[in-house]
Coordinates of C-alpha atoms in Angstrom, one line a residue:
X29 CA 6.8 11.4 -34.9
X30 CA 7.6 10.5 -31.6
X31 CA 9.7 11.6 -28.6
X32 CA 13.1 10.0 -28.6
X33 CA 14.4 7.8 -25.7
X34 CA 16.2 9.6 -22.7
X35 CA 19.6 7.7 -23.7
X36 CA 19.5 9.3 -27.3
X37 CA 22.0 12.1 -27.0
X38 CA 19.5 14.9 -27.0
X39 CA 21.5 17.3 -24.9
X40 CA 19.9 16.6 -21.6
X41 CA 22.3 19.1 -19.6
X42 CA 20.2 21.9 -20.9
X43 CA 17.8 23.0 -18.6
X44 CA 14.6 21.6 -20.2
X45 CA 11.9 22.0 -20.3
X46 CA 11.6 24.4 -17.4
X47 CA 13.5 27.0 -19.2
X48 CA 12.5 28.7 -22.2
X49 CA 14.2 26.8 -24.8
X50 CA 15.4 29.5 -27.5
X51 CA 17.0 31.5 -24.5
X52 CA 18.6 27.8 -23.1
X53 CA 20.1 27.1 -26.5
X54 CA 21.2 30.6 -27.2
X55 CA 23.0 30.8 -23.9
X56 CA 24.6 27.0 -24.5
X57 CA 25.9 28.1 -27.7
X58 CA 27.2 31.5 -26.7
X59 CA 29.1 29.7 -24.0
X60 CA 30.3 26.6 -25.9
X61 CA 29.9 27.5 -29.8
X62 CA 27.8 26.3 -32.3
X63 CA 26.2 23.1 -31.5
X64 CA 25.4 20.0 -33.8
X65 CA 22.0 19.6 -35.8
X66 CA 21.4 16.3 -33.4
X67 CA 21.9 18.0 -30.3
X68 CA 19.6 20.8 -31.6
X69 CA 17.1 18.5 -32.8
X70 CA 17.0 16.2 -29.5
X71 CA 16.8 19.3 -27.4
X72 CA 13.7 20.7 -29.2
X73 CA 12.0 17.4 -29.4
X74 CA 12.5 16.9 -25.8
X75 CA 10.9 20.1 -24.9
X76 CA 8.4 19.6 -27.5
X77 CA 7.0 16.3 -26.7
X78 CA 7.1 17.1 -22.6
X79 CA 5.0 20.1 -22.9
X80 CA 2.2 19.1 -25.0
X81 CA 0.1 16.5 -26.8
X82 CA 0.6 17.2 -30.6
X83 CA -1.8 14.9 -32.0
X84 CA -5.1 15.5 -33.7
X85 CA -6.9 18.1 -35.6
X86 CA -6.1 20.6 -32.6
X87 CA -2.5 19.5 -32.6
X88 CA 0.3 19.8 -35.4
X89 CA 0.1 16.2 -37.0
X90 CA -2.0 13.2 -37.5
X91 CA -0.3 9.7 -37.3
X92 CA -2.0 6.4 -39.0
X93 CA -3.4 5.1 -35.6
X94 CA -5.4 8.4 -35.3
X95 CA -6.7 8.4 -38.9
X96 CA -8.3 4.6 -38.4
X97 CA -8.8 2.1 -36.0
X98 CA -8.2 -0.2 -38.9
X99 CA -4.3 0.6 -38.9
X100 CA -4.0 -0.5 -35.1
X101 CA -6.3 -3.5 -35.4
X102 CA -4.4 -5.0 -38.4
X103 CA -1.1 -4.4 -36.5
X104 CA -2.7 -6.4 -33.8
X105 CA -3.5 -9.2 -35.9
X106 CA -0.1 -9.1 -37.5
X107 CA 1.4 -9.7 -34.1
X108 CA -1.2 -12.5 -33.0
X109 CA -0.6 -14.3 -36.4
X110 CA 3.3 -14.3 -35.8
X111 CA 2.8 -15.4 -32.0
X112 CA 0.7 -18.1 -33.2
X113 CA 2.8 -19.5 -35.7
X114 CA 5.6 -19.1 -33.2
X115 CA 4.0 -21.5 -30.9
X116 CA 1.8 -19.4 -28.7
X117 CA 4.6 -18.5 -26.4
X118 CA 4.2 -16.0 -23.7
X119 CA 5.0 -12.7 -24.9
X120 CA 5.3 -9.0 -23.8
X121 CA 4.0 -6.3 -26.1
X122 CA 6.3 -3.3 -26.3
X123 CA 5.7 0.2 -28.2
X124 CA 8.3 2.7 -28.8
X125 CA 6.9 6.2 -28.6
X126 CA 3.3 4.9 -28.2
X127 CA 1.7 8.4 -29.1
X128 CA -1.6 8.4 -27.3
X129 CA -1.8 4.8 -26.9
X130 CA -4.4 4.6 -29.7
X131 CA -2.4 1.9 -31.7
X132 CA -2.0 -0.3 -28.6
X133 CA -5.7 -0.1 -27.7
X134 CA -6.9 -0.9 -31.2
X135 CA -4.2 -3.7 -31.4
X136 CA -5.2 -5.2 -28.1
X137 CA -8.7 -5.4 -28.9
X138 CA -8.0 -7.4 -32.0
X139 CA -5.4 -9.5 -30.6
X140 CA -7.6 -10.5 -27.8
X141 CA -10.2 -12.0 -30.4
X142 CA -7.3 -14.2 -31.6
X143 CA -6.6 -15.4 -28.0
X144 CA -3.4 -13.1 -27.6
X145 CA -3.4 -10.7 -24.4
X146 CA 0.0 -10.0 -23.6
X147 CA 1.3 -7.5 -20.8
X148 CA 2.0 -4.2 -22.4
X149 CA 5.0 -2.0 -22.0
X150 CA 5.4 1.3 -23.3
X151 CA 8.9 3.3 -23.6
X152 CA 7.6 7.0 -23.3
X153 CA 9.6 10.1 -22.2
X154 CA 6.7 12.7 -22.4
X155 CA 4.6 13.4 -19.0
X156 CA 1.5 14.6 -21.2
X157 CA 1.4 11.6 -23.6
X158 CA 1.9 9.2 -20.5
X159 CA -1.4 10.6 -19.0
X160 CA -3.3 10.2 -22.2
X161 CA -1.9 6.6 -22.8
X162 CA -2.8 5.8 -19.2
X163 CA -6.6 6.5 -20.0
X164 CA -6.5 4.1 -22.9
X165 CA -4.2 1.3 -21.6
X166 CA -4.3 1.4 -17.7
X167 CA -3.0 -1.5 -17.3
X168 CA 0.4 -0.8 -19.1
X169 CA 3.9 -0.5 -17.6
X170 CA 5.8 2.5 -18.5
X171 CA 9.7 3.1 -19.1
X172 CA 11.8 5.8 -19.7
X173 CA 14.3 3.5 -22.1
X174 CA 14.6 -0.2 -23.4
X175 CA 16.8 -1.2 -20.4
X176 CA 14.1 -1.8 -18.0
X177 CA 12.0 -4.0 -20.6
X178 CA 11.1 -7.4 -19.4
X179 CA 14.1 -9.9 -20.2
X180 CA 12.5 -13.2 -19.8
X181 CA 9.9 -13.7 -22.5
X182 CA 9.9 -12.8 -26.1
X183 CA 9.1 -9.3 -27.4
X184 CA 6.7 -8.1 -29.9
X185 CA 8.0 -4.5 -30.6
X186 CA 6.1 -1.7 -32.4
X187 CA 7.8 1.4 -33.5
X188 CA 5.3 3.6 -35.5
X189 CA 6.6 6.9 -36.4
X190 CA 9.5 6.6 -33.9
X191 CA 12.9 6.6 -35.9
X192 CA 11.8 10.0 -37.8
X193 CA 11.9 12.0 -34.7
X194 CA 15.4 10.6 -33.3
X195 CA 18.3 13.2 -33.9
X196 CA 20.1 13.2 -37.0
X197 CA 23.8 14.3 -37.8
X198 CA 24.2 16.4 -41.0
X199 CA 27.4 16.8 -43.1
X200 CA 27.6 19.4 -45.9
X201 CA 29.8 19.7 -48.8
X202 CA 32.0 22.8 -49.3
X203 CA 35.4 22.5 -50.7
X204 CA 35.6 19.1 -48.5
X205 CA 32.8 17.6 -46.1
X206 CA 32.2 19.6 -43.0
X207 CA 29.9 18.8 -40.0
X208 CA 26.6 21.0 -40.1
X209 CA 26.1 22.9 -36.8
X210 CA 23.7 25.3 -35.5
X211 CA 24.7 29.0 -34.6
X212 CA 22.6 31.8 -33.3
X213 CA 22.4 35.7 -33.2
X214 CA 20.3 36.5 -30.1
X215 CA 17.7 33.5 -30.5
X216 CA 17.7 33.7 -34.4
X217 CA 19.2 30.0 -35.1
X218 CA 20.7 29.1 -38.5
X219 CA 22.7 26.1 -39.9
X220 CA 26.4 26.8 -40.6
X221 CA 29.1 24.6 -41.8
X222 CA 31.7 23.5 -39.1
X223 CA 35.0 21.8 -38.9
X224 CA 36.0 19.5 -41.9
X225 CA 35.5 15.8 -41.3
X226 CA 37.7 13.0 -42.7
X227 CA 37.0 11.7 -46.2
X228 CA 36.7 8.0 -44.9
X229 CA 33.4 8.9 -42.7
X230 CA 31.7 9.8 -46.2
X231 CA 30.6 6.9 -48.3
X232 CA 33.0 6.7 -51.4
X233 CA 30.2 7.4 -54.0
X234 CA 29.6 10.8 -52.3
X235 CA 33.2 12.1 -51.4
X236 CA 33.2 14.1 -54.7
X237 CA 29.6 15.3 -54.7
X238 CA 28.3 19.0 -55.7
X239 CA 28.9 21.9 -53.2
X240 CA 26.0 22.4 -50.8
X241 CA 25.3 18.6 -51.1
X242 CA 23.8 17.3 -47.6
X243 CA 24.3 14.0 -46.1
X244 CA 22.3 12.7 -43.1
X245 CA 23.1 9.9 -40.4
X246 CA 21.4 8.7 -37.3
X247 CA 23.7 7.2 -35.0
X248 CA 20.8 7.2 -32.2
X249 CA 18.6 5.0 -34.8
X250 CA 21.3 2.7 -35.1
X251 CA 21.9 2.4 -31.6
X252 CA 18.2 1.8 -30.8
X253 CA 17.8 -0.8 -33.5
X254 CA 20.9 -2.5 -32.5
X255 CA 19.8 -2.5 -28.7
X256 CA 16.3 -3.8 -29.4
X257 CA 17.5 -6.6 -31.8
X258 CA 19.9 -7.9 -29.3
X259 CA 16.9 -8.4 -27.2
X260 CA 15.2 -10.2 -29.8
X261 CA 18.2 -12.3 -30.5
X262 CA 18.5 -13.1 -26.8
X263 CA 14.8 -13.6 -25.8
X264 CA 12.8 -14.2 -29.0
X265 CA 10.2 -12.0 -30.7
X266 CA 10.0 -9.5 -33.5
X267 CA 10.1 -5.8 -34.4
X268 CA 7.9 -4.0 -36.8
X269 CA 8.9 -0.5 -37.6
X270 CA 6.9 2.0 -39.8
X271 CA 7.9 5.3 -40.9
X272 CA 8.5 7.6 -43.8
X273 CA 12.1 7.0 -45.5
X274 CA 14.4 5.9 -48.2
X275 CA 16.9 3.1 -49.3
X276 CA 20.0 4.6 -48.2
X277 CA 22.5 5.9 -48.2
X278 CA 21.5 9.0 -50.2
X279 CA 22.2 12.8 -50.4
X280 CA 19.8 15.2 -49.2
X281 CA 18.2 17.5 -46.5
X282 CA 15.1 16.0 -45.0
X283 CA 14.9 17.8 -41.7
X284 CA 11.6 19.0 -41.3
X285 CA 9.2 20.9 -39.0
X286 CA 5.6 20.4 -38.7
X287 CA 3.2 22.9 -36.7
X288 CA -0.4 23.3 -37.2
X289 CA -0.5 20.6 -39.9
X290 CA 1.9 22.7 -42.0
X291 CA 5.6 23.0 -42.8
X292 CA 7.6 25.5 -40.6
X293 CA 11.4 26.3 -40.7
X294 CA 13.0 24.0 -38.4
X295 CA 15.3 26.5 -36.9
X296 CA 12.6 28.8 -35.9
X297 CA 11.0 28.8 -32.4
X298 CA 12.7 25.4 -31.3
X299 CA 10.7 23.4 -29.1
X300 CA 7.4 24.7 -30.6
X301 CA 7.2 22.3 -33.4
X302 CA 8.2 18.6 -34.3
X303 CA 11.3 18.0 -35.9
X304 CA 11.8 15.0 -37.9
X305 CA 14.0 13.7 -40.7
X306 CA 13.3 10.8 -43.1
X307 CA 14.4 7.4 -42.0
X308 CA 17.3 5.4 -43.8
X309 CA 15.9 2.0 -43.8
X310 CA 18.9 0.4 -45.6
X311 CA 21.0 1.5 -42.4
X312 CA 18.2 0.4 -40.0
X313 CA 18.3 -2.9 -41.7
X314 CA 22.1 -3.2 -41.4
X315 CA 21.9 -2.4 -37.7
X316 CA 19.5 -5.0 -37.3
X317 CA 21.4 -7.8 -39.3
X318 CA 24.9 -6.7 -37.5
X319 CA 22.9 -7.4 -34.1
X320 CA 21.8 -11.1 -35.2
X321 CA 18.2 -10.2 -36.4
X322 CA 16.7 -11.5 -39.5
X323 CA 15.6 -8.5 -41.5
X324 CA 12.2 -8.5 -43.7
X325 CA 11.4 -5.7 -46.3
X326 CA 11.1 -2.7 -46.4
X327 CA 8.1 -2.8 -48.0
X328 CA 5.6 0.2 -48.7
X329 CA 2.8 0.6 -46.1
X330 CA 0.1 0.2 -48.8
X331 CA 1.6 -3.3 -49.5
X332 CA 1.8 -4.4 -45.7
X333 CA -1.7 -3.0 -45.1
X334 CA -3.1 -4.6 -48.3
X335 CA -1.4 -8.0 -47.4
X336 CA -2.9 -7.8 -43.9
X337 CA -6.6 -7.4 -45.1
X338 CA -7.4 -3.7 -45.0
X339 CA -9.9 -4.0 -47.9
X340 CA -11.7 -7.0 -46.2
X341 CA -11.6 -5.2 -42.9
X342 CA -12.8 -1.7 -44.4
X343 CA -15.8 -3.6 -46.1
X344 CA -16.6 -5.4 -42.6
X345 CA -16.8 -2.2 -40.8
X346 CA -18.9 -0.5 -43.6
X347 CA -21.4 -3.5 -43.2
X348 CA -21.6 -3.3 -39.6
X349 CA -22.0 0.5 -39.7
X350 CA -23.6 1.7 -42.9
X351 CA -23.5 5.7 -42.1
X352 CA -19.5 5.1 -41.7
X353 CA -19.1 3.8 -45.1
X354 CA -18.0 6.8 -46.8
X355 CA -15.6 7.9 -44.0
X356 CA -14.1 4.5 -43.9
X357 CA -13.3 4.6 -47.4
X358 CA -11.8 8.0 -47.0
X359 CA -9.7 6.7 -44.2
X360 CA -8.6 3.8 -46.3
X361 CA -7.5 6.0 -49.0
X362 CA -5.5 8.0 -46.6
X363 CA -3.6 5.0 -45.4
X364 CA -3.1 3.5 -48.5
X365 CA -2.8 6.1 -51.1
X366 CA -1.9 9.4 -49.4
X367 CA 0.7 7.5 -47.1
X368 CA 0.9 4.3 -48.5
X369 CA 4.1 5.0 -50.8
X370 CA 6.0 7.4 -48.6
X371 CA 5.6 5.4 -45.4
X372 CA 7.5 2.2 -45.2
X373 CA 7.8 -1.0 -43.0
X374 CA 10.5 -3.2 -42.0
X375 CA 10.4 -6.3 -39.8
X376 CA 13.3 -7.8 -37.6
X377 CA 12.8 -11.2 -35.9
X378 CA 14.7 -13.5 -33.7
X379 CA 16.5 -16.5 -35.1
X380 CA 14.1 -19.4 -35.5
X381 CA 11.0 -17.2 -35.5
X382 CA 8.7 -17.6 -38.4
X383 CA 8.4 -14.9 -41.4
X384 CA 6.1 -12.2 -40.3
X385 CA 2.8 -11.4 -42.4
X386 CA 3.1 -8.7 -45.0
X387 CA 6.7 -9.3 -46.3
X388 CA 6.5 -12.0 -48.7

């Protein structure tokens, strides 16, 4: 659950975030007609992340790095192990949508113990979150998109709950398949079926699906994965993406809103809650492969963290701080049991780089 990069087709022509978003969207729809789900989602998330820190008990949701230091530490050790087996080259640490900077801070601490102290680069568009990140990782360099990342060293790229917040496109089956759009009456937004789309853009198994079926795609996710993978192929390095998702293509409406740690109607009060959709890991893998990367996984988050040694780390922390034992066990349960199957991980490496840990 992270803000999309500025080149992701979010509808940046809308007056955001200065204008009151529902009125701005309603005006845009009145003038130009119903907008795509992708434009609606992108505009809503741009406003949402630009105007608040949504994380933590007082926010709308909690991510794995905020649950336990163990998550970031294990990701850091994953990176250090890969770097070591790659011959210890000069590398840069890159995080896409780094939240509060918690994952990076924990990972950097763990990596330093293994001898890896890379420069840190954050791809972030939220001014609110940037200030929070600056407190945790003051020496980082910030980028609004991937085009200004270092181009002379291998990159270790982390994308935790990043792809789920990128805009999706939805098709809905009526008599034929139609683009799903967002219309409005005053500031009441609702999805409608737009113009019919050609059959050849729908996967063959779904062309005769039942009426009401929904098919989702995320062109922005494909673009980001291809762009980053091309960097890895040219420079060396690896990417680790962790998110909730599925093996596609598949039918289903996964667009959802979260507010105050509970689900909300994604079309109500745009810009006031986080909009996300489940990630199609099959499509992400295909995008990376088409750009020349070697793909690993996907695997369940619980399998990745288990292979990286979360049980040993839980025991070590509990031994060092006996008073935290119960909370550490509860944190492990959330990461491994509550989130462990729904969340999945995919790895991408440059040609010639070793196999990343956790994907055996």
